């Protein structure tokens, strides 16, 4: 058991380091992430929030969603990420007059000092990195005011299905993470409230398999599941050979909106 806990912690440290290392190149590789954050911002704009909401963002990265939040006339805006270099980029991307507070924080374990009674807690594409999403959602919900909203985008089950299928066809294990179905996500939502989860599928074209992998590296999202050993060079070549003329990769995105009672 102690070993399992340590492994999880090691994996989390490695994931945070990978994102921190990718901070300088993230914006150039993150086309899908930019579009998904914009869609989440569009959905947030429809929420019945107070005129001057208190907002907390989890896993803000370089600030695609944070920039939209900074325009919401918030009375408090707390932007958090567990990769300090990402947070630094985000700070530079926001208008100088922004009153945002920046905090290095593991979104799975919200720090006491982050604050309470938020009207909105939101996150774009960070939750799929969590080790225990249901418990984390309960902990985050505790930081909402009654009537406050949780709004997020996360990857769902069919994400990267083409990559996984190519491995299966060759009898190779895929180190790609697996993601929850919509029904599983619905069951993960905290008890004291109600909400909805909807889905969207984007197909992103890449020149070939190398291009796809390089793009993941560029944004820091390339680490295999729980540091599973990577494929041997020969096995990886066989996978890449299937995509020499191009690959269209599915991003299966779940958008969640939940309101605390
Ligand atoms: C794919 S990026 C998305 C960044 C940004 N929200 C966007 O839409 O571009 C994932 C971000 O989540 C952060 N992240 C992943 N797991 C986290 C955790 N447990 N706590 C805080 N941040 C986390 C990463 O450091 C990274 O900045």
mmCIF file of C-alpha atoms and ligand atoms in Angstrom:
data_model
loop_
_atom_site.group_PDB
_atom_site.id
_atom_site.type_symbol
_atom_site.label_atom_id
_atom_site.label_comp_id
_atom_site.label_asym_id
_atom_site.label_seq_id
_atom_site.Cartn_x
_atom_site.Cartn_y
_atom_site.Cartn_z
ATOM 1 C CA UNK A 1 0.000 0.000 0.000
ATOM 2 C CA UNK A 2 2.743 2.441 0.967
ATOM 3 C CA UNK A 3 4.408 1.524 -2.322
ATOM 4 C CA UNK A 4 1.226 2.310 -4.273
ATOM 5 C CA UNK A 5 0.923 5.705 -2.578
ATOM 6 C CA UNK A 6 4.560 6.508 -3.290
ATOM 7 C CA UNK A 7 4.171 5.492 -6.925
ATOM 8 C CA UNK A 8 1.179 7.800 -7.314
ATOM 9 C CA UNK A 9 3.131 10.652 -5.755
ATOM 10 C CA UNK A 10 6.156 9.993 -7.980
ATOM 11 C CA UNK A 11 3.898 9.979 -11.011
ATOM 12 C CA UNK A 12 2.310 13.271 -9.996
ATOM 13 C CA UNK A 13 5.716 14.881 -9.495
ATOM 14 C CA UNK A 14 6.755 13.663 -12.947
ATOM 15 C CA UNK A 15 3.552 15.012 -14.547
ATOM 16 C CA UNK A 16 4.027 18.418 -12.867
ATOM 17 C CA UNK A 17 7.658 18.498 -14.060
ATOM 18 C CA UNK A 18 6.613 17.610 -17.631
ATOM 19 C CA UNK A 19 4.091 20.465 -17.711
ATOM 20 C CA UNK A 20 6.570 22.895 -16.148
ATOM 21 C CA UNK A 21 9.160 21.937 -18.775
ATOM 22 C CA UNK A 22 6.639 22.482 -21.578
ATOM 23 C CA UNK A 23 5.520 25.924 -20.404
ATOM 24 C CA UNK A 24 7.585 27.822 -23.040
ATOM 25 C CA UNK A 25 6.216 25.745 -25.952
ATOM 26 C CA UNK A 26 2.678 25.045 -24.697
ATOM 27 C CA UNK A 27 0.841 27.826 -26.524
ATOM 28 C CA UNK A 28 2.274 26.841 -29.918
ATOM 29 C CA UNK A 29 1.177 23.207 -29.564
ATOM 30 C CA UNK A 30 -2.136 23.626 -27.807
ATOM 31 C CA UNK A 31 -4.653 24.272 -30.589
ATOM 32 C CA UNK A 32 -7.189 21.743 -29.298
ATOM 33 C CA UNK A 33 -6.771 23.014 -25.728
ATOM 34 C CA UNK A 34 -7.322 26.620 -26.854
ATOM 35 C CA UNK A 35 -10.614 25.713 -28.588
ATOM 36 C CA UNK A 36 -11.832 23.639 -25.644
ATOM 37 C CA UNK A 37 -11.083 26.433 -23.138
ATOM 38 C CA UNK A 38 -12.990 28.870 -25.395
ATOM 39 C CA UNK A 39 -15.993 26.521 -25.455
ATOM 40 C CA UNK A 40 -15.905 26.178 -21.664
ATOM 41 C CA UNK A 41 -15.711 29.976 -21.313
ATOM 42 C CA UNK A 42 -18.759 30.271 -23.591
ATOM 43 C CA UNK A 43 -20.693 27.886 -21.318
ATOM 44 C CA UNK A 44 -19.556 29.720 -18.172
ATOM 45 C CA UNK A 45 -20.884 32.987 -19.631
ATOM 46 C CA UNK A 46 -24.428 31.516 -19.464
ATOM 47 C CA UNK A 47 -24.226 30.670 -15.750
ATOM 48 C CA UNK A 48 -26.336 32.698 -13.301
ATOM 49 C CA UNK A 49 -23.394 34.126 -11.339
ATOM 50 C CA UNK A 50 -23.402 37.178 -9.036
ATOM 51 C CA UNK A 51 -22.362 40.494 -10.620
ATOM 52 C CA UNK A 52 -18.929 40.280 -8.955
ATOM 53 C CA UNK A 53 -18.274 36.561 -8.588
ATOM 54 C CA UNK A 54 -15.509 34.945 -6.560
ATOM 55 C CA UNK A 55 -13.695 32.587 -8.950
ATOM 56 C CA UNK A 56 -11.143 29.805 -8.507
ATOM 57 C CA UNK A 57 -9.475 28.089 -11.465
ATOM 58 C CA UNK A 58 -7.710 24.717 -11.199
ATOM 59 C CA UNK A 59 -4.856 23.816 -13.575
ATOM 60 C CA UNK A 60 -4.829 27.191 -15.333
ATOM 61 C CA UNK A 61 -1.753 26.375 -17.438
ATOM 62 C CA UNK A 62 -0.675 29.368 -19.533
ATOM 63 C CA UNK A 63 -4.093 30.948 -19.098
ATOM 64 C CA UNK A 64 -6.389 30.182 -22.043
ATOM 65 C CA UNK A 65 -9.434 30.068 -19.742
ATOM 66 C CA UNK A 66 -7.947 32.519 -17.204
ATOM 67 C CA UNK A 67 -7.981 35.311 -19.801
ATOM 68 C CA UNK A 68 -11.742 34.915 -20.203
ATOM 69 C CA UNK A 69 -12.180 34.772 -16.407
ATOM 70 C CA UNK A 70 -10.137 37.968 -16.024
ATOM 71 C CA UNK A 71 -12.829 39.760 -18.054
ATOM 72 C CA UNK A 72 -15.658 38.701 -15.725
ATOM 73 C CA UNK A 73 -15.416 41.550 -13.212
ATOM 74 C CA UNK A 74 -14.626 39.083 -10.426
ATOM 75 C CA UNK A 75 -14.336 40.351 -6.864
ATOM 76 C CA UNK A 76 -11.733 37.604 -6.367
ATOM 77 C CA UNK A 77 -9.879 35.554 -8.972
ATOM 78 C CA UNK A 78 -7.544 32.805 -7.788
ATOM 79 C CA UNK A 79 -5.573 31.018 -10.516
ATOM 80 C CA UNK A 80 -3.821 27.787 -9.566
ATOM 81 C CA UNK A 81 -1.664 25.108 -11.148
ATOM 82 C CA UNK A 82 0.782 22.582 -9.698
ATOM 83 C CA UNK A 83 3.416 23.531 -12.296
ATOM 84 C CA UNK A 84 5.004 26.823 -11.204
ATOM 85 C CA UNK A 85 6.365 27.616 -14.676
ATOM 86 C CA UNK A 86 2.868 27.326 -16.169
ATOM 87 C CA UNK A 87 1.521 29.700 -13.541
ATOM 88 C CA UNK A 88 4.317 32.189 -14.326
ATOM 89 C CA UNK A 89 3.333 32.150 -18.030
ATOM 90 C CA UNK A 90 -0.263 32.698 -17.027
ATOM 91 C CA UNK A 91 0.708 35.685 -14.883
ATOM 92 C CA UNK A 92 2.492 37.261 -17.873
ATOM 93 C CA UNK A 93 -0.459 36.558 -20.204
ATOM 94 C CA UNK A 94 -2.995 38.402 -18.044
ATOM 95 C CA UNK A 95 -3.564 42.151 -18.287
ATOM 96 C CA UNK A 96 -1.364 44.075 -15.841
ATOM 97 C CA UNK A 97 -4.422 45.552 -14.117
ATOM 98 C CA UNK A 98 -5.796 42.087 -13.325
ATOM 99 C CA UNK A 99 -6.274 41.532 -9.604
ATOM 100 C CA UNK A 100 -5.707 37.785 -9.916
ATOM 101 C CA UNK A 101 -3.939 35.869 -7.159
ATOM 102 C CA UNK A 102 -1.604 33.065 -8.335
ATOM 103 C CA UNK A 103 -1.048 29.927 -6.305
ATOM 104 C CA UNK A 104 1.018 26.798 -6.923
ATOM 105 C CA UNK A 105 -1.398 24.143 -5.745
ATOM 106 C CA UNK A 106 -2.349 20.535 -6.372
ATOM 107 C CA UNK A 107 -5.995 20.799 -7.447
ATOM 108 C CA UNK A 108 -6.664 17.407 -5.859
ATOM 109 C CA UNK A 109 -5.795 18.793 -2.428
ATOM 110 C CA UNK A 110 -6.988 22.414 -2.334
ATOM 111 C CA UNK A 111 -4.842 24.290 0.190
ATOM 112 C CA UNK A 112 -6.536 25.853 3.207
ATOM 113 C CA UNK A 113 -5.326 29.299 2.122
ATOM 114 C CA UNK A 114 -6.994 29.135 -1.280
ATOM 115 C CA UNK A 115 -10.242 30.525 0.140
ATOM 116 C CA UNK A 116 -13.841 29.481 0.657
ATOM 117 C CA UNK A 117 -17.257 30.398 -0.652
ATOM 118 C CA UNK A 118 -16.385 30.641 -4.327
ATOM 119 C CA UNK A 119 -19.246 31.290 -6.752
ATOM 120 C CA UNK A 120 -17.413 29.466 -9.510
ATOM 121 C CA UNK A 121 -14.692 26.823 -9.515
ATOM 122 C CA UNK A 122 -13.603 25.937 -13.023
ATOM 123 C CA UNK A 123 -11.017 23.912 -14.865
ATOM 124 C CA UNK A 124 -10.193 23.160 -18.488
ATOM 125 C CA UNK A 125 -8.385 19.904 -19.258
ATOM 126 C CA UNK A 126 -6.687 19.367 -15.895
ATOM 127 C CA UNK A 127 -9.083 16.863 -14.282
ATOM 128 C CA UNK A 128 -8.009 14.016 -16.586
ATOM 129 C CA UNK A 129 -4.641 14.120 -14.790
ATOM 130 C CA UNK A 130 -6.149 13.573 -11.351
ATOM 131 C CA UNK A 131 -5.534 10.289 -9.537
ATOM 132 C CA UNK A 132 -8.840 10.351 -7.655
ATOM 133 C CA UNK A 133 -11.350 12.582 -9.425
ATOM 134 C CA UNK A 134 -14.479 11.759 -7.335
ATOM 135 C CA UNK A 135 -12.743 12.554 -4.020
ATOM 136 C CA UNK A 136 -11.160 15.679 -5.538
ATOM 137 C CA UNK A 137 -14.538 16.936 -6.769
ATOM 138 C CA UNK A 138 -15.977 16.523 -3.263
ATOM 139 C CA UNK A 139 -13.042 18.472 -1.822
ATOM 140 C CA UNK A 140 -13.408 21.232 -4.427
ATOM 141 C CA UNK A 141 -17.178 21.437 -3.871
ATOM 142 C CA UNK A 142 -16.464 22.170 -0.197
ATOM 143 C CA UNK A 143 -14.850 25.443 -1.355
ATOM 144 C CA UNK A 144 -18.035 26.590 -3.145
ATOM 145 C CA UNK A 145 -20.649 28.890 -1.651
ATOM 146 C CA UNK A 146 -24.177 27.450 -1.516
ATOM 147 C CA UNK A 147 -25.528 27.890 -5.069
ATOM 148 C CA UNK A 148 -21.964 28.063 -6.430
ATOM 149 C CA UNK A 149 -21.021 26.345 -9.684
ATOM 150 C CA UNK A 150 -18.381 23.859 -10.732
ATOM 151 C CA UNK A 151 -17.668 24.112 -14.483
ATOM 152 C CA UNK A 152 -15.105 21.966 -16.246
ATOM 153 C CA UNK A 153 -13.891 20.339 -19.422
ATOM 154 C CA UNK A 154 -12.123 16.999 -19.219
ATOM 155 C CA UNK A 155 -11.214 14.170 -21.568
ATOM 156 C CA UNK A 156 -13.668 11.278 -21.868
ATOM 157 C CA UNK A 157 -13.445 7.634 -22.884
ATOM 158 C CA UNK A 158 -12.987 7.851 -26.660
ATOM 159 C CA UNK A 159 -10.102 10.317 -26.557
ATOM 160 C CA UNK A 160 -7.130 9.137 -28.651
ATOM 161 C CA UNK A 161 -9.076 6.017 -29.614
ATOM 162 C CA UNK A 162 -7.208 5.843 -32.965
ATOM 163 C CA UNK A 163 -3.864 5.642 -31.161
ATOM 164 C CA UNK A 164 -5.129 2.954 -28.778
ATOM 165 C CA UNK A 165 -6.634 0.918 -31.639
ATOM 166 C CA UNK A 166 -3.351 0.961 -33.542
ATOM 167 C CA UNK A 167 -1.606 -0.571 -30.527
ATOM 168 C CA UNK A 168 -4.355 -3.178 -30.090
ATOM 169 C CA UNK A 169 -4.171 -4.168 -33.762
ATOM 170 C CA UNK A 170 -0.460 -4.868 -33.305
ATOM 171 C CA UNK A 171 -0.970 -6.695 -30.014
ATOM 172 C CA UNK A 172 0.958 -3.983 -28.149
ATOM 173 C CA UNK A 173 0.028 -2.437 -24.795
ATOM 174 C CA UNK A 174 -0.870 1.240 -25.067
ATOM 175 C CA UNK A 175 0.498 3.525 -22.386
ATOM 176 C CA UNK A 176 -2.194 6.090 -23.204
ATOM 177 C CA UNK A 177 -4.267 7.001 -20.178
ATOM 178 C CA UNK A 178 -7.813 5.732 -20.104
ATOM 179 C CA UNK A 179 -10.588 8.214 -19.496
ATOM 180 C CA UNK A 180 -14.056 7.851 -17.931
ATOM 181 C CA UNK A 181 -17.278 7.436 -19.890
ATOM 182 C CA UNK A 182 -19.958 10.093 -19.532
ATOM 183 C CA UNK A 183 -21.967 7.820 -17.236
ATOM 184 C CA UNK A 184 -18.918 7.259 -15.055
ATOM 185 C CA UNK A 185 -18.337 11.003 -14.877
ATOM 186 C CA UNK A 186 -21.970 11.583 -13.920
ATOM 187 C CA UNK A 187 -21.570 9.131 -11.039
ATOM 188 C CA UNK A 188 -18.430 10.965 -9.896
ATOM 189 C CA UNK A 189 -20.207 14.274 -9.308
ATOM 190 C CA UNK A 190 -20.506 15.362 -5.662
ATOM 191 C CA UNK A 191 -23.661 14.425 -3.765
ATOM 192 C CA UNK A 192 -24.874 17.788 -2.495
ATOM 193 C CA UNK A 193 -26.012 19.334 -5.759
ATOM 194 C CA UNK A 194 -27.102 18.688 -9.329
ATOM 195 C CA UNK A 195 -25.763 19.213 -12.797
ATOM 196 C CA UNK A 196 -25.215 17.895 -16.271
ATOM 197 C CA UNK A 197 -22.418 16.478 -18.363
ATOM 198 C CA UNK A 198 -22.458 16.896 -22.131
ATOM 199 C CA UNK A 199 -19.992 15.699 -24.729
ATOM 200 C CA UNK A 200 -18.286 16.919 -27.845
ATOM 201 C CA UNK A 201 -15.923 15.155 -30.235
ATOM 202 C CA UNK A 202 -13.205 17.014 -32.096
ATOM 203 C CA UNK A 203 -10.994 15.285 -34.640
ATOM 204 C CA UNK A 204 -7.575 16.877 -34.993
ATOM 205 C CA UNK A 205 -5.478 16.087 -38.053
ATOM 206 C CA UNK A 206 -1.721 15.530 -37.681
ATOM 207 C CA UNK A 207 0.784 15.039 -40.508
ATOM 208 C CA UNK A 208 1.790 11.636 -39.126
ATOM 209 C CA UNK A 209 2.301 9.759 -35.858
ATOM 210 C CA UNK A 210 5.513 11.665 -35.083
ATOM 211 C CA UNK A 211 3.681 14.946 -35.461
ATOM 212 C CA UNK A 212 1.007 13.769 -32.980
ATOM 213 C CA UNK A 213 3.595 12.634 -30.400
ATOM 214 C CA UNK A 214 5.656 15.804 -30.827
ATOM 215 C CA UNK A 215 2.548 17.875 -30.224
ATOM 216 C CA UNK A 216 1.907 16.032 -26.943
ATOM 217 C CA UNK A 217 5.521 16.644 -25.925
ATOM 218 C CA UNK A 218 5.251 20.316 -26.828
ATOM 219 C CA UNK A 219 2.394 20.760 -24.343
ATOM 220 C CA UNK A 220 3.858 18.454 -21.658
ATOM 221 C CA UNK A 221 1.122 15.810 -21.980
ATOM 222 C CA UNK A 222 3.332 12.976 -23.186
ATOM 223 C CA UNK A 223 4.010 10.995 -20.030
ATOM 224 C CA UNK A 224 2.843 7.378 -20.179
ATOM 225 C CA UNK A 225 0.378 6.117 -17.638
ATOM 226 C CA UNK A 226 1.959 5.730 -14.187
ATOM 227 C CA UNK A 227 5.410 5.860 -15.724
ATOM 228 C CA UNK A 228 4.687 2.617 -17.591
ATOM 229 C CA UNK A 229 7.826 1.679 -19.536
ATOM 230 C CA UNK A 230 7.656 3.118 -23.050
ATOM 231 C CA UNK A 231 7.421 0.851 -26.091
ATOM 232 C CA UNK A 232 10.701 -0.451 -27.435
ATOM 233 C CA UNK A 233 11.948 1.627 -30.406
ATOM 234 C CA UNK A 234 11.012 -1.250 -32.752
ATOM 235 C CA UNK A 235 7.456 -1.497 -31.406
ATOM 236 C CA UNK A 236 6.999 2.277 -31.588
ATOM 237 C CA UNK A 237 8.197 2.232 -35.228
ATOM 238 C CA UNK A 238 5.502 -0.345 -36.031
ATOM 239 C CA UNK A 239 2.813 1.896 -34.522
ATOM 240 C CA UNK A 240 4.143 4.977 -36.313
ATOM 241 C CA UNK A 241 4.249 3.102 -39.628
ATOM 242 C CA UNK A 242 0.449 2.826 -39.510
ATOM 243 C CA UNK A 243 0.200 6.628 -39.585
ATOM 244 C CA UNK A 244 2.803 7.540 -42.210
ATOM 245 C CA UNK A 245 0.243 9.308 -44.369
ATOM 246 C CA UNK A 246 -1.506 11.142 -41.553
ATOM 247 C CA UNK A 247 -3.646 10.615 -38.466
ATOM 248 C CA UNK A 248 -6.865 12.242 -37.282
ATOM 249 C CA UNK A 249 -7.082 11.954 -33.506
ATOM 250 C CA UNK A 250 -10.309 12.194 -31.496
ATOM 251 C CA UNK A 251 -10.563 14.528 -28.522
ATOM 252 C CA UNK A 252 -13.678 13.311 -26.735
ATOM 253 C CA UNK A 253 -14.473 16.169 -24.383
ATOM 254 C CA UNK A 254 -16.899 16.087 -21.465
ATOM 255 C CA UNK A 255 -18.189 19.474 -20.300
ATOM 256 C CA UNK A 256 -19.581 19.428 -16.764
ATOM 257 C CA UNK A 257 -21.724 22.043 -15.045
ATOM 258 C CA UNK A 258 -22.787 21.317 -11.470
ATOM 259 C CA UNK A 259 -24.486 23.517 -8.891
ATOM 260 C CA UNK A 260 -24.108 23.102 -5.153
ATOM 261 C CA UNK A 261 -27.379 23.142 -3.207
HETATM 262 C C1 LIG B 1 -3.570 20.279 -20.700
HETATM 263 S S1 LIG B 1 -3.056 21.527 -19.595
HETATM 264 C C2 LIG B 1 -4.456 22.637 -19.624
HETATM 265 C C3 LIG B 1 -4.039 24.027 -19.200
HETATM 266 C C4 LIG B 1 -5.109 25.097 -19.353
HETATM 267 N N1 LIG B 1 -6.207 24.895 -18.422
HETATM 268 C C5 LIG B 1 -5.595 25.148 -20.782
HETATM 269 O O1 LIG B 1 -6.813 25.039 -20.978
HETATM 270 O O2 LIG B 1 -4.768 25.329 -21.660
HETATM 271 C C6 LIG B 1 -3.225 20.770 -18.013
HETATM 272 C C7 LIG B 1 -2.799 21.689 -16.882
HETATM 273 O O3 LIG B 1 -3.260 21.124 -15.667
HETATM 274 C C8 LIG B 1 -2.222 21.174 -14.719
HETATM 275 N N2 LIG B 1 -2.475 20.087 -13.771
HETATM 276 C C9 LIG B 1 -2.526 18.758 -14.008
HETATM 277 N N3 LIG B 1 -2.775 18.085 -12.878
HETATM 278 C C10 LIG B 1 -2.888 19.021 -11.896
HETATM 279 C C11 LIG B 1 -3.133 18.948 -10.503
HETATM 280 N N4 LIG B 1 -3.282 17.794 -9.862
HETATM 281 N N5 LIG B 1 -3.192 20.117 -9.819
HETATM 282 C C12 LIG B 1 -3.009 21.302 -10.433
HETATM 283 N N6 LIG B 1 -2.742 21.426 -11.741
HETATM 284 C C13 LIG B 1 -2.709 20.295 -12.471
HETATM 285 C C14 LIG B 1 -0.943 21.032 -15.532
HETATM 286 O O4 LIG B 1 0.186 21.538 -14.865
HETATM 287 C C15 LIG B 1 -1.292 21.848 -16.778
HETATM 288 O O5 LIG B 1 -0.962 23.198 -16.635
#
